[in-house]
PDB file of C-alpha atoms in Angstrom:
ATOM      1  CA  UNK A   1    -151.792 -44.098 133.400  1.00  0.00           C
ATOM      2  CA  UNK A   2    -151.670 -47.721 134.565  1.00  0.00           C
ATOM      3  CA  UNK A   3    -150.234 -48.762 131.203  1.00  0.00           C
ATOM      4  CA  UNK A   4    -147.447 -46.196 131.533  1.00  0.00           C
ATOM      5  CA  UNK A   5    -146.645 -47.454 135.053  1.00  0.00           C
ATOM      6  CA  UNK A   6    -146.567 -51.054 133.787  1.00  0.00           C
ATOM      7  CA  UNK A   7    -144.044 -50.099 131.077  1.00  0.00           C
ATOM      8  CA  UNK A   8    -141.967 -48.260 133.660  1.00  0.00           C
ATOM      9  CA  UNK A   9    -142.072 -51.233 136.053  1.00  0.00           C
ATOM     10  CA  UNK A  10    -141.073 -53.645 133.271  1.00  0.00           C
ATOM     11  CA  UNK A  11    -138.144 -51.462 132.254  1.00  0.00           C
ATOM     12  CA  UNK A  12    -137.044 -51.073 135.884  1.00  0.00           C
ATOM     13  CA  UNK A  13    -137.153 -54.851 136.434  1.00  0.00           C
ATOM     14  CA  UNK A  14    -135.150 -55.461 133.263  1.00  0.00           C
ATOM     15  CA  UNK A  15    -132.503 -52.974 134.352  1.00  0.00           C
ATOM     16  CA  UNK A  16    -132.282 -54.420 137.852  1.00  0.00           C
ATOM     17  CA  UNK A  17    -131.369 -57.811 136.343  1.00  0.00           C
ATOM     18  CA  UNK A  18    -128.312 -56.348 134.589  1.00  0.00           C
ATOM     19  CA  UNK A  19    -125.803 -57.156 137.326  1.00  0.00           C
ATOM     20  CA  UNK A  20    -122.870 -56.953 134.915  1.00  0.00           C
ATOM     21  CA  UNK A  21    -123.534 -53.378 133.861  1.00  0.00           C
ATOM     22  CA  UNK A  22    -122.589 -51.327 136.952  1.00  0.00           C
ATOM     23  CA  UNK A  23    -119.254 -53.021 137.602  1.00  0.00           C
ATOM     24  CA  UNK A  24    -118.270 -52.799 133.947  1.00  0.00           C
ATOM     25  CA  UNK A  25    -119.249 -49.140 133.658  1.00  0.00           C
ATOM     26  CA  UNK A  26    -117.584 -48.282 136.970  1.00  0.00           C
ATOM     27  CA  UNK A  27    -114.290 -49.757 135.759  1.00  0.00           C
ATOM     28  CA  UNK A  28    -114.610 -47.929 132.449  1.00  0.00           C
ATOM     29  CA  UNK A  29    -115.258 -44.614 134.207  1.00  0.00           C
ATOM     30  CA  UNK A  30    -112.384 -45.299 136.627  1.00  0.00           C
ATOM     31  CA  UNK A  31    -110.091 -45.912 133.636  1.00  0.00           C
ATOM     32  CA  UNK A  32    -111.275 -42.744 131.883  1.00  0.00           C
ATOM     33  CA  UNK A  33    -111.312 -40.387 134.873  1.00  0.00           C
ATOM     34  CA  UNK A  34    -109.067 -41.563 137.717  1.00  0.00           C
ATOM     35  CA  UNK A  35    -106.520 -44.194 136.670  1.00  0.00           C
ATOM     36  CA  UNK A  36    -104.108 -41.843 134.885  1.00  0.00           C
ATOM     37  CA  UNK A  37    -104.496 -39.270 137.686  1.00  0.00           C
ATOM     38  CA  UNK A  38    -103.330 -41.773 140.315  1.00  0.00           C
ATOM     39  CA  UNK A  39    -100.593 -43.294 138.143  1.00  0.00           C
ATOM     40  CA  UNK A  40     -99.185 -39.838 137.311  1.00  0.00           C
ATOM     41  CA  UNK A  41     -99.359 -38.886 140.973  1.00  0.00           C
ATOM     42  CA  UNK A  42     -97.352 -42.008 141.802  1.00  0.00           C
ATOM     43  CA  UNK A  43     -94.717 -41.088 139.215  1.00  0.00           C
ATOM     44  CA  UNK A  44     -94.149 -37.716 140.918  1.00  0.00           C
ATOM     45  CA  UNK A  45     -93.162 -39.549 144.096  1.00  0.00           C
ATOM     46  CA  UNK A  46     -90.567 -41.873 142.558  1.00  0.00           C
ATOM     47  CA  UNK A  47     -86.902 -41.310 143.281  1.00  0.00           C
ATOM     48  CA  UNK A  48     -84.117 -41.773 140.768  1.00  0.00           C
ATOM     49  CA  UNK A  49     -83.111 -45.105 139.315  1.00  0.00           C
ATOM     50  CA  UNK A  50     -84.676 -48.494 138.881  1.00  0.00           C
ATOM     51  CA  UNK A  51     -85.617 -48.782 142.546  1.00  0.00           C
ATOM     52  CA  UNK A  52     -87.068 -45.274 142.763  1.00  0.00           C
ATOM     53  CA  UNK A  53     -89.991 -46.582 144.765  1.00  0.00           C
ATOM     54  CA  UNK A  54     -87.612 -47.523 147.595  1.00  0.00           C
ATOM     55  CA  UNK A  55     -85.858 -44.143 147.421  1.00  0.00           C
ATOM     56  CA  UNK A  56     -88.774 -41.690 147.118  1.00  0.00           C
ATOM     57  CA  UNK A  57     -88.370 -38.155 145.844  1.00  0.00           C
ATOM     58  CA  UNK A  58     -88.642 -35.130 148.102  1.00  0.00           C
ATOM     59  CA  UNK A  59     -92.009 -34.527 146.438  1.00  0.00           C
ATOM     60  CA  UNK A  60     -93.317 -37.735 147.964  1.00  0.00           C
ATOM     61  CA  UNK A  61     -92.589 -36.505 151.471  1.00  0.00           C
ATOM     62  CA  UNK A  62     -93.933 -33.026 150.685  1.00  0.00           C
ATOM     63  CA  UNK A  63     -97.184 -34.524 149.399  1.00  0.00           C
ATOM     64  CA  UNK A  64     -97.711 -37.126 152.118  1.00  0.00           C
ATOM     65  CA  UNK A  65     -96.133 -35.531 155.219  1.00  0.00           C
ATOM     66  CA  UNK A  66     -96.000 -31.797 154.454  1.00  0.00           C
ATOM     67  CA  UNK A  67     -95.709 -30.553 158.043  1.00  0.00           C
ATOM     68  CA  UNK A  68     -93.328 -33.245 159.291  1.00  0.00           C
ATOM     69  CA  UNK A  69     -91.083 -32.792 156.244  1.00  0.00           C
ATOM     70  CA  UNK A  70     -90.998 -29.020 156.736  1.00  0.00           C
ATOM     71  CA  UNK A  71     -90.192 -29.506 160.445  1.00  0.00           C
ATOM     72  CA  UNK A  72     -87.007 -31.433 159.589  1.00  0.00           C
ATOM     73  CA  UNK A  73     -85.852 -28.818 157.073  1.00  0.00           C
ATOM     74  CA  UNK A  74     -86.935 -30.877 154.051  1.00  0.00           C
ATOM     75  CA  UNK A  75     -84.349 -33.557 154.814  1.00  0.00           C
ATOM     76  CA  UNK A  76     -85.949 -36.968 154.304  1.00  0.00           C
ATOM     77  CA  UNK A  77     -83.090 -38.706 156.102  1.00  0.00           C
ATOM     78  CA  UNK A  78     -84.156 -36.879 159.284  1.00  0.00           C
ATOM     79  CA  UNK A  79     -87.543 -38.602 159.199  1.00  0.00           C
ATOM     80  CA  UNK A  80     -88.106 -41.921 160.910  1.00  0.00           C
ATOM     81  CA  UNK A  81     -88.787 -45.390 159.617  1.00  0.00           C
ATOM     82  CA  UNK A  82     -92.541 -44.834 160.000  1.00  0.00           C
ATOM     83  CA  UNK A  83     -92.490 -41.913 157.543  1.00  0.00           C
ATOM     84  CA  UNK A  84     -90.412 -43.847 155.013  1.00  0.00           C
ATOM     85  CA  UNK A  85     -92.646 -46.927 155.251  1.00  0.00           C
ATOM     86  CA  UNK A  86     -95.833 -44.883 154.801  1.00  0.00           C
ATOM     87  CA  UNK A  87     -94.414 -43.052 151.775  1.00  0.00           C
ATOM     88  CA  UNK A  88     -93.264 -46.297 150.138  1.00  0.00           C
ATOM     89  CA  UNK A  89     -96.637 -47.934 150.861  1.00  0.00           C
ATOM     90  CA  UNK A  90     -98.402 -44.883 149.426  1.00  0.00           C
ATOM     91  CA  UNK A  91     -96.357 -45.017 146.236  1.00  0.00           C
ATOM     92  CA  UNK A  92     -96.988 -48.745 145.858  1.00  0.00           C
ATOM     93  CA  UNK A  93    -100.709 -48.232 146.444  1.00  0.00           C
ATOM     94  CA  UNK A  94    -100.900 -45.472 143.835  1.00  0.00           C
ATOM     95  CA  UNK A  95     -99.528 -47.845 141.229  1.00  0.00           C
ATOM     96  CA  UNK A  96    -100.854 -51.229 142.300  1.00  0.00           C
ATOM     97  CA  UNK A  97    -104.478 -50.465 143.240  1.00  0.00           C
ATOM     98  CA  UNK A  98    -105.448 -48.655 139.997  1.00  0.00           C
ATOM     99  CA  UNK A  99    -103.799 -51.372 137.898  1.00  0.00           C
ATOM    100  CA  UNK A 100    -105.720 -54.071 139.788  1.00  0.00           C
ATOM    101  CA  UNK A 101    -108.978 -52.207 139.149  1.00  0.00           C
ATOM    102  CA  UNK A 102    -108.154 -51.747 135.461  1.00  0.00           C
ATOM    103  CA  UNK A 103    -107.432 -55.464 135.120  1.00  0.00           C
ATOM    104  CA  UNK A 104    -110.453 -56.405 137.193  1.00  0.00           C
ATOM    105  CA  UNK A 105    -108.227 -58.479 139.476  1.00  0.00           C
ATOM    106  CA  UNK A 106    -109.108 -58.605 143.178  1.00  0.00           C
ATOM    107  CA  UNK A 107    -111.318 -55.647 142.323  1.00  0.00           C
ATOM    108  CA  UNK A 108    -113.275 -55.484 145.559  1.00  0.00           C
ATOM    109  CA  UNK A 109    -110.102 -55.510 147.652  1.00  0.00           C
ATOM    110  CA  UNK A 110    -108.453 -52.924 145.375  1.00  0.00           C
ATOM    111  CA  UNK A 111    -111.551 -50.705 145.553  1.00  0.00           C
ATOM    112  CA  UNK A 112    -111.520 -50.929 149.348  1.00  0.00           C
ATOM    113  CA  UNK A 113    -107.848 -49.952 149.332  1.00  0.00           C
ATOM    114  CA  UNK A 114    -108.579 -47.034 147.007  1.00  0.00           C
ATOM    115  CA  UNK A 115    -111.400 -45.876 149.292  1.00  0.00           C
ATOM    116  CA  UNK A 116    -108.956 -45.758 152.192  1.00  0.00           C
ATOM    117  CA  UNK A 117    -106.405 -44.032 149.979  1.00  0.00           C
ATOM    118  CA  UNK A 118    -108.864 -41.314 148.893  1.00  0.00           C
ATOM    119  CA  UNK A 119    -109.948 -40.715 152.496  1.00  0.00           C
ATOM    120  CA  UNK A 120    -106.301 -40.356 153.617  1.00  0.00           C
ATOM    121  CA  UNK A 121    -105.495 -38.203 150.589  1.00  0.00           C
ATOM    122  CA  UNK A 122    -108.397 -35.911 151.418  1.00  0.00           C
ATOM    123  CA  UNK A 123    -107.418 -35.669 155.090  1.00  0.00           C
ATOM    124  CA  UNK A 124    -103.825 -34.850 154.083  1.00  0.00           C
ATOM    125  CA  UNK A 125    -105.015 -32.173 151.658  1.00  0.00           C
ATOM    126  CA  UNK A 126    -107.222 -30.575 154.302  1.00  0.00           C
ATOM    127  CA  UNK A 127    -105.147 -30.885 157.467  1.00  0.00           C
ATOM    128  CA  UNK A 128    -101.618 -31.321 156.103  1.00  0.00           C
ATOM    129  CA  UNK A 129    -101.711 -28.843 153.232  1.00  0.00           C
ATOM    130  CA  UNK A 130    -104.397 -26.583 154.692  1.00  0.00           C
ATOM    131  CA  UNK A 131    -106.557 -26.675 151.561  1.00  0.00           C
ATOM    132  CA  UNK A 132    -109.648 -25.530 153.384  1.00  0.00           C
ATOM    133  CA  UNK A 133    -110.663 -23.423 150.384  1.00  0.00           C
ATOM    134  CA  UNK A 134    -110.823 -26.582 148.234  1.00  0.00           C
ATOM    135  CA  UNK A 135    -113.035 -28.335 150.765  1.00  0.00           C
ATOM    136  CA  UNK A 136    -116.292 -26.854 149.496  1.00  0.00           C
ATOM    137  CA  UNK A 137    -119.734 -27.580 150.909  1.00  0.00           C
ATOM    138  CA  UNK A 138    -122.440 -30.015 150.009  1.00  0.00           C
ATOM    139  CA  UNK A 139    -125.905 -28.804 149.026  1.00  0.00           C
ATOM    140  CA  UNK A 140    -124.554 -25.406 147.996  1.00  0.00           C
ATOM    141  CA  UNK A 141    -125.387 -25.299 144.242  1.00  0.00           C
ATOM    142  CA  UNK A 142    -121.666 -25.326 143.323  1.00  0.00           C
ATOM    143  CA  UNK A 143    -120.740 -28.879 142.234  1.00  0.00           C
ATOM    144  CA  UNK A 144    -116.998 -28.579 141.702  1.00  0.00           C
ATOM    145  CA  UNK A 145    -115.270 -28.393 145.075  1.00  0.00           C
ATOM    146  CA  UNK A 146    -112.095 -30.421 144.734  1.00  0.00           C
ATOM    147  CA  UNK A 147    -112.481 -32.324 147.984  1.00  0.00           C
ATOM    148  CA  UNK A 148    -116.075 -32.817 149.140  1.00  0.00           C
ATOM    149  CA  UNK A 149    -117.814 -32.798 145.759  1.00  0.00           C
ATOM    150  CA  UNK A 150    -115.297 -34.521 143.509  1.00  0.00           C
ATOM    151  CA  UNK A 151    -114.067 -37.068 146.005  1.00  0.00           C
ATOM    152  CA  UNK A 152    -117.612 -37.993 147.024  1.00  0.00           C
ATOM    153  CA  UNK A 153    -118.154 -38.994 143.395  1.00  0.00           C
ATOM    154  CA  UNK A 154    -114.853 -40.894 143.370  1.00  0.00           C
ATOM    155  CA  UNK A 155    -115.929 -42.761 146.494  1.00  0.00           C
ATOM    156  CA  UNK A 156    -119.324 -43.586 144.992  1.00  0.00           C
ATOM    157  CA  UNK A 157    -117.550 -45.071 141.986  1.00  0.00           C
ATOM    158  CA  UNK A 158    -115.246 -47.106 144.226  1.00  0.00           C
ATOM    159  CA  UNK A 159    -118.101 -48.258 146.499  1.00  0.00           C
ATOM    160  CA  UNK A 160    -119.895 -49.448 143.355  1.00  0.00           C
ATOM    161  CA  UNK A 161    -116.862 -51.609 142.516  1.00  0.00           C
ATOM    162  CA  UNK A 162    -116.644 -52.811 146.107  1.00  0.00           C
ATOM    163  CA  UNK A 163    -120.268 -53.942 146.117  1.00  0.00           C
ATOM    164  CA  UNK A 164    -120.834 -55.010 142.507  1.00  0.00           C
ATOM    165  CA  UNK A 165    -117.384 -56.249 141.552  1.00  0.00           C
ATOM    166  CA  UNK A 166    -115.561 -55.842 138.263  1.00  0.00           C
ATOM    167  CA  UNK A 167    -118.136 -57.221 135.848  1.00  0.00           C
ATOM    168  CA  UNK A 168    -117.791 -60.000 133.279  1.00  0.00           C
ATOM    169  CA  UNK A 169    -114.833 -58.539 131.357  1.00  0.00           C
ATOM    170  CA  UNK A 170    -112.350 -59.002 134.169  1.00  0.00           C
ATOM    171  CA  UNK A 171    -109.704 -61.300 135.525  1.00  0.00           C
ATOM    172  CA  UNK A 172    -111.898 -61.801 138.595  1.00  0.00           C
ATOM    173  CA  UNK A 173    -114.548 -63.389 136.353  1.00  0.00           C
ATOM    174  CA  UNK A 174    -111.930 -65.497 134.571  1.00  0.00           C
ATOM    175  CA  UNK A 175    -110.523 -66.748 137.879  1.00  0.00           C
ATOM    176  CA  UNK A 176    -114.024 -67.551 139.086  1.00  0.00           C
ATOM    177  CA  UNK A 177    -114.723 -69.593 135.943  1.00  0.00           C
ATOM    178  CA  UNK A 178    -111.387 -71.441 136.300  1.00  0.00           C
ATOM    179  CA  UNK A 179    -112.164 -72.318 139.936  1.00  0.00           C
ATOM    180  CA  UNK A 180    -115.491 -73.802 138.956  1.00  0.00           C
TER     181      UNK A 180
END
């Protein structure tokens, strides 16, 4: 039994020295699972023309401020500067933050921004859109609730990037080497 524990301990120590692995895998999983989701979501909010980000679609207001947009009769011009600024910032974040993570550039800052984004997205889904049925429960043997279960895994992935960084195949690593 002691021999088996020694092998286990040796393997565990070897794995714990692989600092590059978690950040690299987290970025790969982000690219495979979440990047296209957020980029496509950003596209649905763009208005017409080259500067569509500055002239968001009605869908952007419906998604981000569902109750406020309904209260003004779905007329975005009736909303204030605050609403417009938040929608534009949300669109920019949906494009910029995933791209930064994919490139491994300012990864920790981008992951922190994405964590805030996912928390706000979840709060909007629950309180703004009333998606209480998608909330789910933890510890309930059903692992696919859209909000609590799935987004907890998203946040774990993003916290991994926040703590571990992007890994060696990243622009963060290249910038670090250039600074040294």
